């Protein structure tokens, strides 16, 4: 199993590519597209069939990336 740091290296952001949005391993497959497919109940195996260049670890990286982006500290007064 890959470490979390290894997984996150699969997510790239390149100015000028897909509007600077996070993509998977420099490909034009956006993290957001994968997350939306998962939210629409598309199975991981279907996603991997539709995108033969993807690997299971890429999907795991998308989920970890999203989890990290939504982990905001809560300030309590």
Rosetta silent file (secondary structure, phi, psi, omega in degrees, C-alpha in Angstrom):
SEQUENCE: XXXXXXXXXXXXXXXXXXXXXXXXXXXXXXXXXXXXXXXXXXXXXXXXXXXXXXXXXXXXXXXXXXXXXXXXXXXXX
SCORE:     score description
SCORE:     0.000 S_00000001
   1 L     0.000  136.314 -179.246    0.000    0.000    0.000 S_00000001
   2 L   -75.376  148.726  174.723    1.280    3.432   -0.919 S_00000001
   3 L   -73.761  163.693 -179.577    1.872    6.028    1.743 S_00000001
   4 H   -60.925  -39.713  179.907   -0.280    9.124    1.739 S_00000001
   5 H   -63.387  -42.774  178.233    2.600   11.265    0.528 S_00000001
   6 H   -60.905  -41.942 -179.932    3.203    8.901   -2.403 S_00000001
   7 H   -62.119  -43.589 -176.508   -0.472    9.034   -3.344 S_00000001
   8 H   -68.108  -20.764  176.489   -0.564   12.814   -3.342 S_00000001
   9 L   -69.314  -14.912  177.580    2.379   13.010   -5.765 S_00000001
  10 L   -75.110  -16.137 -179.689   -0.001   11.566   -8.361 S_00000001
  11 E   -95.563  124.466 -177.616   -1.997   14.820   -8.285 S_00000001
  12 E  -123.612  151.412  173.544   -0.498   17.570  -10.420 S_00000001
  13 L  -131.764  116.469 -177.659   -1.424   21.168  -11.141 S_00000001
  14 L  -122.244  121.335  176.904    0.069   22.726  -14.232 S_00000001
  15 L   -55.188  135.712  178.795   -0.740   26.288  -15.297 S_00000001
  16 L    88.631  -11.911  177.680   -2.404   26.232  -18.698 S_00000001
  17 L  -107.366  120.538 -179.311   -3.504   22.608  -18.425 S_00000001
  18 H    52.683   38.213  177.844   -7.207   22.132  -17.653 S_00000001
  19 H    66.019   22.141 -179.324   -7.348   25.687  -16.371 S_00000001
  20 H    78.515    6.636  179.691   -4.793   24.933  -13.669 S_00000001
  21 L   -73.144  153.785  178.544   -7.173   22.474  -12.027 S_00000001
  22 L   -62.637  131.659  179.728   -5.752   19.429  -10.236 S_00000001
  23 E  -125.451  173.916 -179.331   -5.197   16.517  -12.621 S_00000001
  24 E  -100.754  120.269  175.401   -3.911   12.986  -12.335 S_00000001
  25 L    45.613   41.411  175.995   -0.232   12.402  -13.165 S_00000001
  26 L    75.367   -0.146  177.274   -0.059   15.249  -15.674 S_00000001
  27 L   -81.930  169.411  178.162   -2.837   13.766  -17.790 S_00000001
  28 L   -91.291   40.124  173.717   -5.903   15.738  -18.754 S_00000001
  29 L  -109.590  111.737 -174.795   -8.040   13.748  -16.359 S_00000001
  30 E   -80.555  144.051  176.277   -9.224   16.128  -13.671 S_00000001
  31 H   -55.663  -43.964 -178.643   -9.540   15.114  -10.038 S_00000001
  32 H   -58.049  -39.796  179.771  -12.968   16.742  -10.001 S_00000001
  33 H   -62.456  -42.428  179.425  -14.195   14.518  -12.845 S_00000001
  34 H   -66.534  -43.190  179.622  -13.227   11.364  -10.969 S_00000001
  35 H   -63.382  -40.101  178.375  -14.824   12.615   -7.745 S_00000001
  36 H   -65.307  -39.655  177.390  -18.047   13.472   -9.549 S_00000001
  37 H   -62.128  -43.609  178.312  -18.182   10.025  -11.129 S_00000001
  38 H   -62.354  -39.950  178.910  -17.749    8.416   -7.725 S_00000001
  39 H   -65.914  -27.484  178.698  -20.504   10.660   -6.323 S_00000001
  40 L   -88.287   13.240  176.555  -22.779    9.519   -9.161 S_00000001
  41 L    70.192   23.764  171.541  -22.234    5.910   -8.061 S_00000001
  42 L   -76.088  129.465 -176.535  -19.937    4.960  -10.932 S_00000001
  43 L   -73.458  157.603  177.729  -17.881    2.061   -9.628 S_00000001
  44 H   -59.300  -41.256 -179.155  -14.113    2.158   -9.435 S_00000001
  45 H   -64.545  -35.831  176.669  -13.917   -0.740  -11.881 S_00000001
  46 H   -66.540  -41.826  178.893  -16.077    1.172  -14.388 S_00000001
  47 H   -61.792  -44.377  179.874  -13.874    4.243  -14.087 S_00000001
  48 H   -65.137  -32.682  176.011  -10.760    2.138  -14.640 S_00000001
  49 H   -69.224  -41.732 -178.314  -12.373    0.544  -17.704 S_00000001
  50 H   -71.896  -27.602 -179.437  -13.350    3.937  -19.138 S_00000001
  51 L  -124.446   82.369 -174.355   -9.908    5.424  -18.475 S_00000001
  52 L   -61.987  -17.229  177.815   -7.354    2.681  -19.204 S_00000001
  53 L   -80.610  -13.110  179.816   -4.438    4.971  -18.309 S_00000001
  54 L   -80.587  154.094  174.617   -5.699    5.282  -14.727 S_00000001
  55 L  -123.317  158.769  179.994   -4.610    3.047  -11.882 S_00000001
  56 H   -52.593  -39.740 -179.138   -6.409    2.255   -8.644 S_00000001
  57 H   -63.038  -27.838  177.300   -3.893    4.417   -6.776 S_00000001
  58 H   -65.755  -41.428  179.072   -4.939    7.410   -8.905 S_00000001
  59 H   -68.305  -40.758  176.140   -8.502    7.128   -7.639 S_00000001
  60 H   -61.182  -38.714  179.090   -7.259    6.731   -4.082 S_00000001
  61 H   -64.150  -39.099  177.473   -5.146    9.849   -4.604 S_00000001
  62 H   -60.864  -44.624 -179.724   -8.219   11.799   -5.736 S_00000001
  63 H   -64.934  -42.687  178.554  -10.086   10.818   -2.590 S_00000001
  64 H   -65.600  -41.206  178.075   -7.162   11.700   -0.341 S_00000001
  65 H   -58.653  -46.379  179.621   -6.677   15.007   -2.158 S_00000001
  66 H   -64.612  -41.159  179.128  -10.341   15.895   -1.604 S_00000001
  67 H   -61.491  -41.514  179.989  -10.180   14.852    2.043 S_00000001
  68 H   -67.294  -35.158 -179.075   -7.169   17.083    2.617 S_00000001
  69 H   -72.460  -19.566 -178.182   -8.876   20.021    0.896 S_00000001
  70 L  -105.068    5.490 -179.240  -11.916   19.791    3.160 S_00000001
  71 L   -91.316   81.277 -178.546  -10.053   19.423    6.450 S_00000001
  72 L   -98.020  139.358  175.969  -10.448   22.950    7.780 S_00000001
  73 L   -68.677  144.126  178.604   -9.710   23.795   11.410 S_00000001
  74 L  -101.649  125.134  178.032  -12.767   24.887   13.346 S_00000001
  75 L   -93.450  128.625  178.988  -12.435   28.000   15.437 S_00000001
  76 L  -115.164  127.037 -177.832  -14.496   28.043   18.587 S_00000001
  77 L   -82.696    0.000    0.000  -15.077   31.344   20.325 S_00000001
